[in-house]
Amino acid sequence: MVRDFSSHKNLAKSQSAGNSDLQPPNKSMVRNSHAANSARLSIMLIVWVTLSGFVRKASADGECGSIPINVEFARLSPCLVAARDAQAKVPPLCCDRVQTLIRTNPRCLPAVFLSPLAKEAGIIPAAALSIPKRCNISNRPGRRDAEVSITTLYITVY
């Protein structure tokens, strides 16, 4: 059985002459397809990171239990001046709120003062963590609680 390939040669000649709708991909088409794939991948990555943050935020309690750190941070707003300056006098309302927080959840205080929100507010961690001592609170959290909070915040944030 002999096959005639002459029609294929004519087809190839007509394609090279530009008479066909199907053309081999040129470099710009390949680049555009790579750019489109990169854009799709970037969008999928952004969506995945965003959704994983929401799932992580909703899935478990943090250092402050079911109360978000930003709510506890707002409750400790009378402590802002003392948390920014280790030499500043601590207001009595701040001492009351810190003592209440230590009584209910001692690990929450270092988590609040070491949070990214506190950093944005200009809080100096050493000054903030010295507030219980400056308030003469006897059952203040120890260094171990602060270390656990730093580790947990690092894992949670990153």
PDB file of N, CA and C in Angstrom, residues 47-124:
ATOM      1  N   VAL A  47      -5.875  34.709  47.031  1.00  0.00           N
ATOM      2  CA  VAL A  47      -7.148  34.215  47.565  1.00  0.00           C
ATOM      3  C   VAL A  47      -6.898  33.164  48.637  1.00  0.00           C
ATOM      4  N   TRP A  48      -5.953  32.258  48.392  1.00  0.00           N
ATOM      5  CA  TRP A  48      -5.657  31.193  49.360  1.00  0.00           C
ATOM      6  C   TRP A  48      -5.135  31.775  50.675  1.00  0.00           C
ATOM      7  N   VAL A  49      -4.219  32.732  50.598  1.00  0.00           N
ATOM      8  CA  VAL A  49      -3.663  33.337  51.806  1.00  0.00           C
ATOM      9  C   VAL A  49      -4.759  34.068  52.579  1.00  0.00           C
ATOM     10  N   THR A  50      -5.599  34.794  51.868  1.00  0.00           N
ATOM     11  CA  THR A  50      -6.690  35.524  52.521  1.00  0.00           C
ATOM     12  C   THR A  50      -7.648  34.574  53.220  1.00  0.00           C
ATOM     13  N   LEU A  51      -8.071  33.540  52.518  1.00  0.00           N
ATOM     14  CA  LEU A  51      -9.011  32.592  53.114  1.00  0.00           C
ATOM     15  C   LEU A  51      -8.390  31.826  54.266  1.00  0.00           C
ATOM     16  N   SER A  52      -7.120  31.454  54.165  1.00  0.00           N
ATOM     17  CA  SER A  52      -6.500  30.716  55.262  1.00  0.00           C
ATOM     18  C   SER A  52      -6.391  31.593  56.500  1.00  0.00           C
ATOM     19  N   GLY A  53      -6.215  32.901  56.334  1.00  0.00           N
ATOM     20  CA  GLY A  53      -6.204  33.809  57.476  1.00  0.00           C
ATOM     21  C   GLY A  53      -7.557  33.868  58.156  1.00  0.00           C
ATOM     22  N   PHE A  54      -8.641  33.893  57.361  1.00  0.00           N
ATOM     23  CA  PHE A  54      -9.979  33.896  57.953  1.00  0.00           C
ATOM     24  C   PHE A  54     -10.272  32.592  58.665  1.00  0.00           C
ATOM     25  N   VAL A  55      -9.884  31.485  58.058  1.00  0.00           N
ATOM     26  CA  VAL A  55     -10.139  30.183  58.682  1.00  0.00           C
ATOM     27  C   VAL A  55      -9.353  30.071  59.972  1.00  0.00           C
ATOM     28  N   ARG A  56      -8.080  30.478  59.967  1.00  0.00           N
ATOM     29  CA  ARG A  56      -7.269  30.388  61.172  1.00  0.00           C
ATOM     30  C   ARG A  56      -7.833  31.286  62.264  1.00  0.00           C
ATOM     31  N   LYS A  57      -8.298  32.474  61.891  1.00  0.00           N
ATOM     32  CA  LYS A  57      -8.827  33.410  62.872  1.00  0.00           C
ATOM     33  C   LYS A  57     -10.105  32.871  63.508  1.00  0.00           C
ATOM     34  N   ALA A  58     -10.917  32.180  62.736  1.00  0.00           N
ATOM     35  CA  ALA A  58     -12.193  31.695  63.239  1.00  0.00           C
ATOM     36  C   ALA A  58     -12.099  30.317  63.875  1.00  0.00           C
ATOM     37  N   SER A  59     -11.005  29.608  63.662  1.00  0.00           N
ATOM     38  CA  SER A  59     -10.967  28.209  64.068  1.00  0.00           C
ATOM     39  C   SER A  59     -10.598  27.975  65.521  1.00  0.00           C
ATOM     40  N   ALA A  60      -9.834  28.856  66.145  1.00  0.00           N
ATOM     41  CA  ALA A  60      -9.368  28.556  67.498  1.00  0.00           C
ATOM     42  C   ALA A  60      -9.277  29.824  68.328  1.00  0.00           C
ATOM     43  N   ASP A  61      -9.358  29.625  69.632  1.00  0.00           N
ATOM     44  CA  ASP A  61      -9.194  30.745  70.555  1.00  0.00           C
ATOM     45  C   ASP A  61      -7.715  31.087  70.654  1.00  0.00           C
ATOM     46  N   GLY A  62      -7.437  32.343  70.920  1.00  0.00           N
ATOM     47  CA  GLY A  62      -6.060  32.787  71.043  1.00  0.00           C
ATOM     48  C   GLY A  62      -5.623  32.831  72.489  1.00  0.00           C
ATOM     49  N   GLU A  63      -4.598  33.627  72.742  1.00  0.00           N
ATOM     50  CA  GLU A  63      -4.058  33.777  74.089  1.00  0.00           C
ATOM     51  C   GLU A  63      -5.079  34.364  75.051  1.00  0.00           C
ATOM     52  N   CYS A  64      -5.995  35.151  74.517  1.00  0.00           N
ATOM     53  CA  CYS A  64      -6.996  35.809  75.364  1.00  0.00           C
ATOM     54  C   CYS A  64      -8.329  35.068  75.346  1.00  0.00           C
ATOM     55  N   GLY A  65      -8.302  33.813  75.033  1.00  0.00           N
ATOM     56  CA  GLY A  65      -9.541  33.037  74.986  1.00  0.00           C
ATOM     57  C   GLY A  65     -10.346  33.396  73.755  1.00  0.00           C
ATOM     58  N   SER A  66     -11.639  33.519  73.930  1.00  0.00           N
ATOM     59  CA  SER A  66     -12.504  33.823  72.786  1.00  0.00           C
ATOM     60  C   SER A  66     -12.554  35.317  72.483  1.00  0.00           C
ATOM     61  N   ILE A  67     -11.946  36.138  73.343  1.00  0.00           N
ATOM     62  CA  ILE A  67     -11.933  37.596  73.131  1.00  0.00           C
ATOM     63  C   ILE A  67     -10.737  37.940  72.240  1.00  0.00           C
ATOM     64  N   PRO A  68     -10.976  38.634  71.128  1.00  0.00           N
ATOM     65  CA  PRO A  68      -9.861  39.005  70.245  1.00  0.00           C
ATOM     66  C   PRO A  68      -8.881  39.939  70.958  1.00  0.00           C
ATOM     67  N   ILE A  69      -7.627  39.855  70.563  1.00  0.00           N
ATOM     68  CA  ILE A  69      -6.585  40.676  71.177  1.00  0.00           C
ATOM     69  C   ILE A  69      -6.876  42.165  70.995  1.00  0.00           C
ATOM     70  N   ASN A  70      -7.436  42.540  69.849  1.00  0.00           N
ATOM     71  CA  ASN A  70      -7.710  43.966  69.634  1.00  0.00           C
ATOM     72  C   ASN A  70      -8.760  44.504  70.613  1.00  0.00           C
ATOM     73  N   VAL A  71      -9.688  43.650  71.077  1.00  0.00           N
ATOM     74  CA  VAL A  71     -10.675  44.085  72.072  1.00  0.00           C
ATOM     75  C   VAL A  71      -9.987  44.296  73.423  1.00  0.00           C
ATOM     76  N   GLU A  72      -9.119  43.346  73.793  1.00  0.00           N
ATOM     77  CA  GLU A  72      -8.364  43.504  75.047  1.00  0.00           C
ATOM     78  C   GLU A  72      -7.451  44.722  74.977  1.00  0.00           C
ATOM     79  N   PHE A  73      -6.879  44.951  73.809  1.00  0.00           N
ATOM     80  CA  PHE A  73      -6.015  46.121  73.626  1.00  0.00           C
ATOM     81  C   PHE A  73      -6.818  47.400  73.852  1.00  0.00           C
ATOM     82  N   ALA A  74      -8.043  47.450  73.347  1.00  0.00           N
ATOM     83  CA  ALA A  74      -8.894  48.629  73.538  1.00  0.00           C
ATOM     84  C   ALA A  74      -9.242  48.812  75.021  1.00  0.00           C
ATOM     85  N   ARG A  75      -9.448  47.710  75.736  1.00  0.00           N
ATOM     86  CA  ARG A  75      -9.750  47.812  77.166  1.00  0.00           C
ATOM     87  C   ARG A  75      -8.567  48.382  77.948  1.00  0.00           C
ATOM     88  N   LEU A  76      -7.371  48.139  77.444  1.00  0.00           N
ATOM     89  CA  LEU A  76      -6.168  48.630  78.126  1.00  0.00           C
ATOM     90  C   LEU A  76      -5.727  49.997  77.605  1.00  0.00           C
ATOM     91  N   SER A  77      -6.621  50.713  76.944  1.00  0.00           N
ATOM     92  CA  SER A  77      -6.257  52.026  76.391  1.00  0.00           C
ATOM     93  C   SER A  77      -5.803  53.031  77.455  1.00  0.00           C
ATOM     94  N   PRO A  78      -6.267  52.961  78.714  1.00  0.00           N
ATOM     95  CA  PRO A  78      -5.721  53.883  79.716  1.00  0.00           C
ATOM     96  C   PRO A  78      -4.231  53.663  79.980  1.00  0.00           C
ATOM     97  N   CYS A  79      -3.694  52.550  79.517  1.00  0.00           N
ATOM     98  CA  CYS A  79      -2.278  52.219  79.759  1.00  0.00           C
ATOM     99  C   CYS A  79      -1.348  52.690  78.646  1.00  0.00           C
ATOM    100  N   LEU A  80      -1.869  53.332  77.624  1.00  0.00           N
ATOM    101  CA  LEU A  80      -1.043  53.680  76.461  1.00  0.00           C
ATOM    102  C   LEU A  80       0.151  54.557  76.819  1.00  0.00           C
ATOM    103  N   VAL A  81      -0.051  55.567  77.628  1.00  0.00           N
ATOM    104  CA  VAL A  81       1.057  56.464  77.982  1.00  0.00           C
ATOM    105  C   VAL A  81       2.122  55.697  78.754  1.00  0.00           C
ATOM    106  N   ALA A  82       1.698  54.896  79.717  1.00  0.00           N
ATOM    107  CA  ALA A  82       2.650  54.121  80.523  1.00  0.00           C
ATOM    108  C   ALA A  82       3.332  53.034  79.704  1.00  0.00           C
ATOM    109  N   ALA A  83       2.658  52.550  78.671  1.00  0.00           N
ATOM    110  CA  ALA A  83       3.241  51.506  77.827  1.00  0.00           C
ATOM    111  C   ALA A  83       4.258  52.061  76.831  1.00  0.00           C
ATOM    112  N   ARG A  84       4.213  53.354  76.607  1.00  0.00           N
ATOM    113  CA  ARG A  84       5.165  53.992  75.696  1.00  0.00           C
ATOM    114  C   ARG A  84       6.386  54.555  76.415  1.00  0.00           C
ATOM    115  N   ASP A  85       6.263  54.739  77.735  1.00  0.00           N
ATOM    116  CA  ASP A  85       7.340  55.361  78.498  1.00  0.00           C
ATOM    117  C   ASP A  85       7.469  54.648  79.843  1.00  0.00           C
ATOM    118  N   ALA A  86       8.616  54.033  80.085  1.00  0.00           N
ATOM    119  CA  ALA A  86       8.835  53.278  81.321  1.00  0.00           C
ATOM    120  C   ALA A  86       8.914  54.191  82.549  1.00  0.00           C
ATOM    121  N   GLN A  87       9.136  55.488  82.352  1.00  0.00           N
ATOM    122  CA  GLN A  87       9.239  56.425  83.466  1.00  0.00           C
ATOM    123  C   GLN A  87       7.897  57.084  83.798  1.00  0.00           C
ATOM    124  N   ALA A  88       6.899  56.904  82.938  1.00  0.00           N
ATOM    125  CA  ALA A  88       5.606  57.561  83.140  1.00  0.00           C
ATOM    126  C   ALA A  88       4.847  56.930  84.302  1.00  0.00           C
ATOM    127  N   LYS A  89       4.038  57.756  84.965  1.00  0.00           N
ATOM    128  CA  LYS A  89       3.210  57.279  86.067  1.00  0.00           C
ATOM    129  C   LYS A  89       2.048  56.481  85.476  1.00  0.00           C
ATOM    130  N   VAL A  90       1.750  55.331  86.074  1.00  0.00           N
ATOM    131  CA  VAL A  90       0.674  54.477  85.581  1.00  0.00           C
ATOM    132  C   VAL A  90      -0.644  54.942  86.209  1.00  0.00           C
ATOM    133  N   PRO A  91      -1.651  55.244  85.389  1.00  0.00           N
ATOM    134  CA  PRO A  91      -2.936  55.684  85.934  1.00  0.00           C
ATOM    135  C   PRO A  91      -3.619  54.563  86.740  1.00  0.00           C
ATOM    136  N   PRO A  92      -4.362  54.917  87.775  1.00  0.00           N
ATOM    137  CA  PRO A  92      -5.050  53.905  88.583  1.00  0.00           C
ATOM    138  C   PRO A  92      -6.023  53.039  87.774  1.00  0.00           C
ATOM    139  N   LEU A  93      -6.701  53.634  86.777  1.00  0.00           N
ATOM    140  CA  LEU A  93      -7.621  52.858  85.943  1.00  0.00           C
ATOM    141  C   LEU A  93      -6.860  51.782  85.158  1.00  0.00           C
ATOM    142  N   CYS A  94      -5.669  52.119  84.696  1.00  0.00           N
ATOM    143  CA  CYS A  94      -4.830  51.147  84.002  1.00  0.00           C
ATOM    144  C   CYS A  94      -4.466  50.011  84.945  1.00  0.00           C
ATOM    145  N   CYS A  95      -4.058  50.337  86.162  1.00  0.00           N
ATOM    146  CA  CYS A  95      -3.690  49.300  87.137  1.00  0.00           C
ATOM    147  C   CYS A  95      -4.867  48.376  87.431  1.00  0.00           C
ATOM    148  N   ASP A  96      -6.072  48.944  87.543  1.00  0.00           N
ATOM    149  CA  ASP A  96      -7.263  48.130  87.796  1.00  0.00           C
ATOM    150  C   ASP A  96      -7.531  47.168  86.638  1.00  0.00           C
ATOM    151  N   ARG A  97      -7.435  47.681  85.427  1.00  0.00           N
ATOM    152  CA  ARG A  97      -7.710  46.831  84.257  1.00  0.00           C
ATOM    153  C   ARG A  97      -6.632  45.766  84.082  1.00  0.00           C
ATOM    154  N   VAL A  98      -5.383  46.114  84.315  1.00  0.00           N
ATOM    155  CA  VAL A  98      -4.302  45.127  84.215  1.00  0.00           C
ATOM    156  C   VAL A  98      -4.478  44.053  85.276  1.00  0.00           C
ATOM    157  N   GLN A  99      -4.831  44.459  86.500  1.00  0.00           N
ATOM    158  CA  GLN A  99      -5.025  43.481  87.572  1.00  0.00           C
ATOM    159  C   GLN A  99      -6.198  42.543  87.256  1.00  0.00           C
ATOM    160  N   THR A 100      -7.267  43.072  86.696  1.00  0.00           N
ATOM    161  CA  THR A 100      -8.409  42.244  86.300  1.00  0.00           C
ATOM    162  C   THR A 100      -8.008  41.263  85.204  1.00  0.00           C
ATOM    163  N   LEU A 101      -7.267  41.734  84.238  1.00  0.00           N
ATOM    164  CA  LEU A 101      -6.839  40.869  83.140  1.00  0.00           C
ATOM    165  C   LEU A 101      -5.900  39.773  83.641  1.00  0.00           C
ATOM    166  N   ILE A 102      -5.003  40.118  84.544  1.00  0.00           N
ATOM    167  CA  ILE A 102      -4.086  39.114  85.094  1.00  0.00           C
ATOM    168  C   ILE A 102      -4.863  38.070  85.891  1.00  0.00           C
ATOM    169  N   ARG A 103      -5.877  38.508  86.608  1.00  0.00           N
ATOM    170  CA  ARG A 103      -6.676  37.577  87.395  1.00  0.00           C
ATOM    171  C   ARG A 103      -7.467  36.618  86.497  1.00  0.00           C
ATOM    172  N   THR A 104      -8.030  37.132  85.415  1.00  0.00           N
ATOM    173  CA  THR A 104      -8.860  36.296  84.540  1.00  0.00           C
ATOM    174  C   THR A 104      -8.040  35.472  83.562  1.00  0.00           C
ATOM    175  N   ASN A 105      -6.989  36.066  82.991  1.00  0.00           N
ATOM    176  CA  ASN A 105      -6.193  35.358  81.988  1.00  0.00           C
ATOM    177  C   ASN A 105      -4.781  35.940  81.949  1.00  0.00           C
ATOM    178  N   PRO A 106      -3.867  35.417  82.756  1.00  0.00           N
ATOM    179  CA  PRO A 106      -2.526  36.018  82.851  1.00  0.00           C
ATOM    180  C   PRO A 106      -1.716  35.964  81.551  1.00  0.00           C
ATOM    181  N   ARG A 107      -1.981  35.011  80.681  1.00  0.00           N
ATOM    182  CA  ARG A 107      -1.219  34.923  79.423  1.00  0.00           C
ATOM    183  C   ARG A 107      -1.671  35.947  78.405  1.00  0.00           C
ATOM    184  N   CYS A 108      -2.806  36.574  78.638  1.00  0.00           N
ATOM    185  CA  CYS A 108      -3.339  37.536  77.680  1.00  0.00           C
ATOM    186  C   CYS A 108      -2.572  38.856  77.710  1.00  0.00           C
ATOM    187  N   LEU A 109      -2.123  39.270  78.878  1.00  0.00           N
ATOM    188  CA  LEU A 109      -1.453  40.568  78.996  1.00  0.00           C
ATOM    189  C   LEU A 109      -0.201  40.667  78.116  1.00  0.00           C
ATOM    190  N   PRO A 110       0.731  39.710  78.209  1.00  0.00           N
ATOM    191  CA  PRO A 110       1.886  39.806  77.296  1.00  0.00           C
ATOM    192  C   PRO A 110       1.486  39.681  75.828  1.00  0.00           C
ATOM    193  N   ALA A 111       0.474  38.893  75.545  1.00  0.00           N
ATOM    194  CA  ALA A 111       0.030  38.751  74.151  1.00  0.00           C
ATOM    195  C   ALA A 111      -0.484  40.080  73.613  1.00  0.00           C
ATOM    196  N   VAL A 112      -1.194  40.831  74.445  1.00  0.00           N
ATOM    197  CA  VAL A 112      -1.715  42.132  74.018  1.00  0.00           C
ATOM    198  C   VAL A 112      -0.566  43.111  73.808  1.00  0.00           C
ATOM    199  N   PHE A 113       0.357  43.180  74.760  1.00  0.00           N
ATOM    200  CA  PHE A 113       1.438  44.155  74.674  1.00  0.00           C
ATOM    201  C   PHE A 113       2.497  43.796  73.640  1.00  0.00           C
ATOM    202  N   LEU A 114       2.522  42.559  73.185  1.00  0.00           N
ATOM    203  CA  LEU A 114       3.499  42.156  72.175  1.00  0.00           C
ATOM    204  C   LEU A 114       2.858  41.942  70.803  1.00  0.00           C
ATOM    205  N   SER A 115       1.600  42.309  70.669  1.00  0.00           N
ATOM    206  CA  SER A 115       0.874  42.097  69.415  1.00  0.00           C
ATOM    207  C   SER A 115       1.301  43.109  68.354  1.00  0.00           C
ATOM    208  N   PRO A 116       1.043  42.809  67.079  1.00  0.00           N
ATOM    209  CA  PRO A 116       1.334  43.774  66.017  1.00  0.00           C
ATOM    210  C   PRO A 116       0.565  45.090  66.193  1.00  0.00           C
ATOM    211  N   LEU A 117      -0.626  45.012  66.763  1.00  0.00           N
ATOM    212  CA  LEU A 117      -1.412  46.214  67.028  1.00  0.00           C
ATOM    213  C   LEU A 117      -0.694  47.133  68.013  1.00  0.00           C
ATOM    214  N   ALA A 118      -0.091  46.539  69.049  1.00  0.00           N
ATOM    215  CA  ALA A 118       0.658  47.324  70.028  1.00  0.00           C
ATOM    216  C   ALA A 118       1.887  47.955  69.378  1.00  0.00           C
ATOM    217  N   LYS A 119       2.514  47.229  68.494  1.00  0.00           N
ATOM    218  CA  LYS A 119       3.692  47.773  67.799  1.00  0.00           C
ATOM    219  C   LYS A 119       3.292  48.978  66.946  1.00  0.00           C
ATOM    220  N   GLU A 120       2.144  48.863  66.275  1.00  0.00           N
ATOM    221  CA  GLU A 120       1.660  49.980  65.462  1.00  0.00           C
ATOM    222  C   GLU A 120       1.328  51.191  66.327  1.00  0.00           C
ATOM    223  N   ALA A 121       0.897  50.952  67.564  1.00  0.00           N
ATOM    224  CA  ALA A 121       0.537  52.046  68.474  1.00  0.00           C
ATOM    225  C   ALA A 121       1.758  52.677  69.125  1.00  0.00           C
ATOM    226  N   GLY A 122       2.944  52.167  68.857  1.00  0.00           N
ATOM    227  CA  GLY A 122       4.166  52.738  69.403  1.00  0.00           C
ATOM    228  C   GLY A 122       4.494  52.280  70.809  1.00  0.00           C
ATOM    229  N   ILE A 123       3.935  51.155  71.209  1.00  0.00           N
ATOM    230  CA  ILE A 123       4.192  50.631  72.557  1.00  0.00           C
ATOM    231  C   ILE A 123       5.576  49.997  72.597  1.00  0.00           C
ATOM    232  N   ILE A 124       6.296  50.288  73.662  1.00  0.00           N
ATOM    233  CA  ILE A 124       7.614  49.695  73.891  1.00  0.00           C
ATOM    234  C   ILE A 124       7.385  48.462  74.766  1.00  0.00           C
TER     235      ILE A 124
END
